[in-house]
Short mmCIF file of N, CA and C in Angstrom, two decimals:
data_model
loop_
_atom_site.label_atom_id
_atom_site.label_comp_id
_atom_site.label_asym_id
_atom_site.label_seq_id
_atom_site.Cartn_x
_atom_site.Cartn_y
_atom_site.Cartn_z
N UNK A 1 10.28 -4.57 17.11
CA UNK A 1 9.00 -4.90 16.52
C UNK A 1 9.06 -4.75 15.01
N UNK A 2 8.01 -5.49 14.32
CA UNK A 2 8.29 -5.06 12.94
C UNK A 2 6.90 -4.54 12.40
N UNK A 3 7.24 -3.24 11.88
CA UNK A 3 5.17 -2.88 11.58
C UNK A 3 6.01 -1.90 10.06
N UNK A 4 4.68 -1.50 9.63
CA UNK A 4 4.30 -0.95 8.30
C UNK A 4 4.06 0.75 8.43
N UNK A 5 4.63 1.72 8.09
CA UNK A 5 4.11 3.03 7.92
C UNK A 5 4.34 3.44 7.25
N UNK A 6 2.61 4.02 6.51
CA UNK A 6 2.44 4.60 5.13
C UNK A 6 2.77 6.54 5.54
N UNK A 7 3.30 7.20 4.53
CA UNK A 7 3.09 8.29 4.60
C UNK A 7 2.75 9.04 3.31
N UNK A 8 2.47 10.13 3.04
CA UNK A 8 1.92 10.69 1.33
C UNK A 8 0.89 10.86 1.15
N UNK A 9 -0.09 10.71 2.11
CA UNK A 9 -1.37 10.98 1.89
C UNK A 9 -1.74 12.73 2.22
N UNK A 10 -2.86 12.93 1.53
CA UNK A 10 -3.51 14.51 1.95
C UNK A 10 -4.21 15.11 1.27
N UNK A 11 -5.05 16.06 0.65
CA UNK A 11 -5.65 16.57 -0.02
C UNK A 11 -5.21 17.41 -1.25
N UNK A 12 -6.17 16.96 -2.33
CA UNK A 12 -5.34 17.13 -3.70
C UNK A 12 -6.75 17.45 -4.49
N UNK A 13 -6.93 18.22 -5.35
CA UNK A 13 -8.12 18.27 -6.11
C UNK A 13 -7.81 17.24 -7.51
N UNK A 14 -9.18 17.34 -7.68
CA UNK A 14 -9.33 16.46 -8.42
C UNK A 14 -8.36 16.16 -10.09
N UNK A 15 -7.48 15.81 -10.51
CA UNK A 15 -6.99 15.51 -11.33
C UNK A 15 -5.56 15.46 -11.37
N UNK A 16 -5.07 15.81 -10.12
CA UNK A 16 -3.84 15.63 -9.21
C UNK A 16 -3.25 14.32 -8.62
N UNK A 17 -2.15 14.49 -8.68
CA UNK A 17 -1.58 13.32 -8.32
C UNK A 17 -0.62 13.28 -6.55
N UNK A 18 -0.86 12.59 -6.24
CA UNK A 18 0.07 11.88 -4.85
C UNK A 18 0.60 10.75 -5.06
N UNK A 19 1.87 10.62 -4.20
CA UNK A 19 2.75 9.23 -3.66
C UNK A 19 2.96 9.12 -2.27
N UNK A 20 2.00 7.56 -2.34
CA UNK A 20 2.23 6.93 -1.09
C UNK A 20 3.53 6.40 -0.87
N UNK A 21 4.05 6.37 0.53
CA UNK A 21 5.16 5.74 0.24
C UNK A 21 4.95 4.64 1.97
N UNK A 22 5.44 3.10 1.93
CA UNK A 22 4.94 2.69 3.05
C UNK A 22 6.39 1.43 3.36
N UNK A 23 7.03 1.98 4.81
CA UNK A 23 8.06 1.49 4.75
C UNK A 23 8.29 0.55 5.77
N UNK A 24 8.37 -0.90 5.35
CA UNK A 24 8.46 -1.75 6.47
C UNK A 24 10.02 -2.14 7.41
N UNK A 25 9.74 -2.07 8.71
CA UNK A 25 11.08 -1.54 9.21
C UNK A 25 10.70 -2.82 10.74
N UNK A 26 12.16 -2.92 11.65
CA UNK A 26 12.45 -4.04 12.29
C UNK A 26 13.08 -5.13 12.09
N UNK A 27 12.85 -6.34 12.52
CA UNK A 27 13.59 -7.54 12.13
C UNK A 27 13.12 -8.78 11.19
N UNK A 28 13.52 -7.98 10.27
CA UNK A 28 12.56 -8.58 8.88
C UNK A 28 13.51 -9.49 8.09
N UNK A 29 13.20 -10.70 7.85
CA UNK A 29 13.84 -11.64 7.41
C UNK A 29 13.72 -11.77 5.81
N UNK A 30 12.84 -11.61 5.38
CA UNK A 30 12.17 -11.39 4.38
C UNK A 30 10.52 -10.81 3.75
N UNK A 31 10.25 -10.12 2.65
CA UNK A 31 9.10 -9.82 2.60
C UNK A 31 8.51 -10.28 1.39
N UNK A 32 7.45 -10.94 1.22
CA UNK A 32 6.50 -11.23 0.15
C UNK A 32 6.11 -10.73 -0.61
N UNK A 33 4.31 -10.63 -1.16
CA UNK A 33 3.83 -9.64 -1.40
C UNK A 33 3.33 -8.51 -0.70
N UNK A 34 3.57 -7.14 -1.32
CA UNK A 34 2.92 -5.83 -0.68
C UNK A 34 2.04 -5.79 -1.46
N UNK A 35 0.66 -4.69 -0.74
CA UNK A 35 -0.51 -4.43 -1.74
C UNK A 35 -0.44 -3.09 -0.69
N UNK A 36 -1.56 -2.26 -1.41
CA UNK A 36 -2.21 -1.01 -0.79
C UNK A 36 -4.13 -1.34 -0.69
N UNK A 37 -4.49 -1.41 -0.10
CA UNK A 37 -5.72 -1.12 -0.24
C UNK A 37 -6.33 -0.10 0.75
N UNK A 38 -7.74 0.58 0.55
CA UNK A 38 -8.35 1.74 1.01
C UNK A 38 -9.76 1.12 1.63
N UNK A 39 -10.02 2.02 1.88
CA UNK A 39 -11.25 2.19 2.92
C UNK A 39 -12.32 3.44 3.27
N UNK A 40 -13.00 3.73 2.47
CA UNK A 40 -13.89 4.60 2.55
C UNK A 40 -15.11 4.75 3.41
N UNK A 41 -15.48 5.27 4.22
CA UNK A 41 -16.90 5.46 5.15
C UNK A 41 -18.19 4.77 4.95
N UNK A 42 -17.80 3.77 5.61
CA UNK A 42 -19.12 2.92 5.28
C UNK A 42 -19.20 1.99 4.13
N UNK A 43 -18.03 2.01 3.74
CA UNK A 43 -17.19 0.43 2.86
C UNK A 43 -16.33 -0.14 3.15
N UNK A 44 -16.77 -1.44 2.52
CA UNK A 44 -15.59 -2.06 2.81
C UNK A 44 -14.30 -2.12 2.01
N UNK A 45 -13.61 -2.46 3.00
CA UNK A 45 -12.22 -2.45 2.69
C UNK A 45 -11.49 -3.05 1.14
N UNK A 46 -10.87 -2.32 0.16
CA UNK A 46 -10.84 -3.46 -1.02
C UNK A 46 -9.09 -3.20 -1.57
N UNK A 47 -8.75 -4.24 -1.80
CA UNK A 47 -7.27 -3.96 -2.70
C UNK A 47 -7.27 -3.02 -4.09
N UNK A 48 -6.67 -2.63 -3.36
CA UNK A 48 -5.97 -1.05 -4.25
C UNK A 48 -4.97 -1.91 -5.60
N UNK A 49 -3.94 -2.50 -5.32
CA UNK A 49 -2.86 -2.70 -5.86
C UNK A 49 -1.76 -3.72 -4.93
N UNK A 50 -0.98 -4.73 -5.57
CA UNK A 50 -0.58 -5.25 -5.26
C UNK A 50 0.72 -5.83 -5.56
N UNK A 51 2.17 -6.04 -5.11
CA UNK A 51 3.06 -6.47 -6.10
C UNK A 51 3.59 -7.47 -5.43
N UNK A 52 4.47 -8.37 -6.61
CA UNK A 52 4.93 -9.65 -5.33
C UNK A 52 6.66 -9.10 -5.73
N UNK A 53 7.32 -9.69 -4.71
CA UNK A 53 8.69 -9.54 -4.57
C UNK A 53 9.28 -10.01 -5.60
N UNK A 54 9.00 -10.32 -6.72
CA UNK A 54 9.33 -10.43 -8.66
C UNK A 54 9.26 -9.43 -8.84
N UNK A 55 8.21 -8.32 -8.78
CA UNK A 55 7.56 -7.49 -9.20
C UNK A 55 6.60 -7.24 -10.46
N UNK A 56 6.07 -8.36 -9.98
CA UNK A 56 4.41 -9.09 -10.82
C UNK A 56 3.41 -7.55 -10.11
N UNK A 57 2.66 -7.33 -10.78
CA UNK A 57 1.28 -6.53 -9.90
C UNK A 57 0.05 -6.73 -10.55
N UNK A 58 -1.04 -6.57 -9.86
CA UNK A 58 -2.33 -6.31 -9.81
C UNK A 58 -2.98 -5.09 -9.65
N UNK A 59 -3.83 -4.49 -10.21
CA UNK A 59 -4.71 -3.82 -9.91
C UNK A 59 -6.22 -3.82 -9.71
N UNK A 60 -6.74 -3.13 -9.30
CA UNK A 60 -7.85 -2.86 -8.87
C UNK A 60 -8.51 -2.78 -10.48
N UNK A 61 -9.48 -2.64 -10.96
CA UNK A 61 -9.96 -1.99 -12.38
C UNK A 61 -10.37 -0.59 -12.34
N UNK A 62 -10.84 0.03 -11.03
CA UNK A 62 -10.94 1.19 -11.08
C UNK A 62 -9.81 2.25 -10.81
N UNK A 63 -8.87 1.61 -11.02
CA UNK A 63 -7.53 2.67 -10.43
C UNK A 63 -6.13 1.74 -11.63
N UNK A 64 -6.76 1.27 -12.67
CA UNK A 64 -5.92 0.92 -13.64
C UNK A 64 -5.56 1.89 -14.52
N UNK A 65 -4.65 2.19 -15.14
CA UNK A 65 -3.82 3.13 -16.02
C UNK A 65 -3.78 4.74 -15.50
N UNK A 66 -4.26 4.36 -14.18
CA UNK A 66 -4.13 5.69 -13.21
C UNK A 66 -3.25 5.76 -12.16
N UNK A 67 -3.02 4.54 -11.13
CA UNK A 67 -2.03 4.27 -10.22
C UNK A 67 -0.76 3.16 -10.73
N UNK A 68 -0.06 3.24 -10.30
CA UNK A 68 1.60 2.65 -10.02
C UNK A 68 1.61 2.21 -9.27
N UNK A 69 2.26 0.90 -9.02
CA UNK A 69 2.56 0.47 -7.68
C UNK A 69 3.72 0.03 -7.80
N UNK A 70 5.18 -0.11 -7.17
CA UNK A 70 6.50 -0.54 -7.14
C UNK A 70 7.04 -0.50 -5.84
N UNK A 71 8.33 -1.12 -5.91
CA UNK A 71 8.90 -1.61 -4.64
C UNK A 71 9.93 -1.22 -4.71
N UNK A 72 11.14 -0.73 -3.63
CA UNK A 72 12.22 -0.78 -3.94
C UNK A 72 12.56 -1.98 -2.52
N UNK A 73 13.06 -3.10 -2.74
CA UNK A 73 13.38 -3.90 -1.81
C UNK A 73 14.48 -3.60 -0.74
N UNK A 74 15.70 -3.29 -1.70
CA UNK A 74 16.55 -2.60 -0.43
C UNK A 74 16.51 -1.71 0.46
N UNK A 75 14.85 -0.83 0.18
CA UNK A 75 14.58 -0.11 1.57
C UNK A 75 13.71 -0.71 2.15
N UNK A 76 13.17 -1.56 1.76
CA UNK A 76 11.92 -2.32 1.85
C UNK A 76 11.01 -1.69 2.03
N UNK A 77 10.40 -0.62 0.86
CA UNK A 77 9.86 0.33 0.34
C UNK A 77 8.59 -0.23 -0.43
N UNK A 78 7.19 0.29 -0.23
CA UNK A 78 6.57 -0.08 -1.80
C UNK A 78 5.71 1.30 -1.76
N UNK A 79 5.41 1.96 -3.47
CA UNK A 79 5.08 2.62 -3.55
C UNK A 79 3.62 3.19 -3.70
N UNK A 80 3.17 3.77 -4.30
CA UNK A 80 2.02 4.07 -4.91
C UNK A 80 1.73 5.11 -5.61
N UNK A 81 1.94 5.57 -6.59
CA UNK A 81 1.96 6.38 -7.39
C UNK A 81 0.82 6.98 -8.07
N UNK A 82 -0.17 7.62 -7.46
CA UNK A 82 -1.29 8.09 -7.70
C UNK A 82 -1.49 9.18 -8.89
N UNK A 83 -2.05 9.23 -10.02
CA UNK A 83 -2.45 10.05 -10.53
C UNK A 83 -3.79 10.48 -10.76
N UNK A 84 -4.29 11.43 -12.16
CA UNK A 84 -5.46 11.49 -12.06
C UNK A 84 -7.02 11.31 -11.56
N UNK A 85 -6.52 12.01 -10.02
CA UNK A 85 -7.17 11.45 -8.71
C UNK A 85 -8.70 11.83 -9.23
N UNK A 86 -9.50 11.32 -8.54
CA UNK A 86 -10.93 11.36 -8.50
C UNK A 86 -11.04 11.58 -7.18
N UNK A 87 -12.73 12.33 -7.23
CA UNK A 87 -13.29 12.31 -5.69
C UNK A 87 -13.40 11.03 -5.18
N UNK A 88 -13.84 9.64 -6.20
CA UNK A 88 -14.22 8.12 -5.51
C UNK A 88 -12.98 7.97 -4.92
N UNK A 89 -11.96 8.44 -5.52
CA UNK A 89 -10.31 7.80 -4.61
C UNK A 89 -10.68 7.92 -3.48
N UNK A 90 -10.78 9.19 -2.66
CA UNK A 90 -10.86 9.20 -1.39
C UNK A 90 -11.24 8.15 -0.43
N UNK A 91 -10.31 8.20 0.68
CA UNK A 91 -10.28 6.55 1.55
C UNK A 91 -9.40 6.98 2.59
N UNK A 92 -9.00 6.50 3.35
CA UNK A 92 -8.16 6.15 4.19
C UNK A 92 -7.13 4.45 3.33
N UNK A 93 -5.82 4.94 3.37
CA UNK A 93 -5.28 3.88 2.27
C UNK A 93 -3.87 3.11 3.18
N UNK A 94 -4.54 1.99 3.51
CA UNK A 94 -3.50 1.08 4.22
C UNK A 94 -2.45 0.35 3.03
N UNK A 95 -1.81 0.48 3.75
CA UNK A 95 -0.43 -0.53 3.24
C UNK A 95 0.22 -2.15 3.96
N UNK A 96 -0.19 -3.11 3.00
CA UNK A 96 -0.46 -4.94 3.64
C UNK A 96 0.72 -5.31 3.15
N UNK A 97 1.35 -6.50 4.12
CA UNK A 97 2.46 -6.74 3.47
C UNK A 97 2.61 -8.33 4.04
N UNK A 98 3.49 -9.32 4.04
CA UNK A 98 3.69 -10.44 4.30
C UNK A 98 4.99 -10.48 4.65
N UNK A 99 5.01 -10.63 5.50
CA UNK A 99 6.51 -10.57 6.10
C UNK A 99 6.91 -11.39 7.40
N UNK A 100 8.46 -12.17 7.00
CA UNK A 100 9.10 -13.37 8.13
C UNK A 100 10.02 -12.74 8.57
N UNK A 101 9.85 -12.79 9.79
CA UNK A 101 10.51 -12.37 11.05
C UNK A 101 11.99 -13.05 10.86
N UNK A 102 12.95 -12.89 11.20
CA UNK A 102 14.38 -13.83 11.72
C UNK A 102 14.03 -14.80 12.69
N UNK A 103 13.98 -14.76 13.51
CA UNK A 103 13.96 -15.69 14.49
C UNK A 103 12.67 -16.37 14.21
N UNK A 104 11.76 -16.22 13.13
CA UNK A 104 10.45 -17.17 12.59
C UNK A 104 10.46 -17.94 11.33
N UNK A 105 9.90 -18.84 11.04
CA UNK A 105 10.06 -19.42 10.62
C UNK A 105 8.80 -19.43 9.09
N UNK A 106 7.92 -18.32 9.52
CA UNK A 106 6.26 -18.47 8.79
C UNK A 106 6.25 -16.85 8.57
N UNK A 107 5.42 -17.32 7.20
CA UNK A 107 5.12 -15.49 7.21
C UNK A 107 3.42 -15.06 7.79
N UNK A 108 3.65 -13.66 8.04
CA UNK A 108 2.84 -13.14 8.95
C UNK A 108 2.22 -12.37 7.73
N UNK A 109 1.12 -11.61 8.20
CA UNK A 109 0.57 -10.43 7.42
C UNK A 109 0.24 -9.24 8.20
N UNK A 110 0.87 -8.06 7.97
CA UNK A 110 0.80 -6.92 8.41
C UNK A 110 0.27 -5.71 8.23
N UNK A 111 -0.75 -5.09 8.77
CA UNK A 111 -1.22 -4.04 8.33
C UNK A 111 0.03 -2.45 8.98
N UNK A 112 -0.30 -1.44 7.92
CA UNK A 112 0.34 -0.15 8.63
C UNK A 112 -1.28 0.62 9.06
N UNK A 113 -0.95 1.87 9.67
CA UNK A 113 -2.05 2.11 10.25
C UNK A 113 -2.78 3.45 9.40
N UNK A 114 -2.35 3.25 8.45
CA UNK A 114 -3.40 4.17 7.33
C UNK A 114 -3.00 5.34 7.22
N UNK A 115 -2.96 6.42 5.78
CA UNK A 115 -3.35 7.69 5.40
C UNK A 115 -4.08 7.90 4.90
N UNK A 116 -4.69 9.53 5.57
CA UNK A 116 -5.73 9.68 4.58
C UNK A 116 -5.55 10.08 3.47
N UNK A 117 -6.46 10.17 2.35
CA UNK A 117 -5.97 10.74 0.67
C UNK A 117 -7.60 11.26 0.44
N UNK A 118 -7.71 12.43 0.05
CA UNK A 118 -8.53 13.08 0.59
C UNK A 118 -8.69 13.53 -1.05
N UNK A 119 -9.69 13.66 -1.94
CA UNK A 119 -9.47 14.23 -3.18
C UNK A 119 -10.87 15.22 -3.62
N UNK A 120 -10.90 16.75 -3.71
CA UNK A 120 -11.56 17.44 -3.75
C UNK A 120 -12.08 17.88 -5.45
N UNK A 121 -13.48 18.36 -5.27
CA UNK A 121 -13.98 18.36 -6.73
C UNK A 121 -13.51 20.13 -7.29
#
């Protein structure tokens, strides 16, 4: 099978930093763009950060000159490099990716199944 798991998440007070790290594994032919996005209680879901397999990225505006995002392809790795956390960080923070199978021919889009990142005042 081919799926996504993030790990690095947990509780950090406020001005602290964490790294996500979310590693796509199976029979992966190639991968696209990765992003991270979060999910907080009773919101919706929004992109965190995003990089394409150049290593072009996007950010969010509220998590600009605060988070990192990078890839290392040969593990087929992407990161997230959290700093100067805030209480708004807090979310549950999935890791999305686009990724072609070998034996397929189309790319798919994949969710991993979330950490929490928990950030205290």
């Amino acid at each position: 099978q081919v799926q996504l798991v993030e790990s690095g998440g947990g509780l950090v007070q406020a001005g602290g930093s964490l790294r996500l790290s979310c590693t796509a594994s199976g029979s992966i032919f190639s991968i696209d763009v990765m992003g991270w996005y979060r999910q907080a209680p009773g919101k919706q879901r929004e992109l965190v950060a995003r990089i394409t397999s150049g290593g072009s990225t996007n950010y969010a505006e509220s998590v600009k000159g605060r988070f990192t995002i990078s890839r290392d392809n040969a593990k087929n790795t992407v990161y997230l490099q959290m700093n100067s956390l805030k209480p708004e960080d807090t979310a549950v923070y999935y890791c999305n990716a686009d990724m072609a199978r070998y034996r397929l021919s189309v790319y798919n889009n994949y969710w991993g199944q979330g950490t929490q990142v928990t950030v205290s005042s």
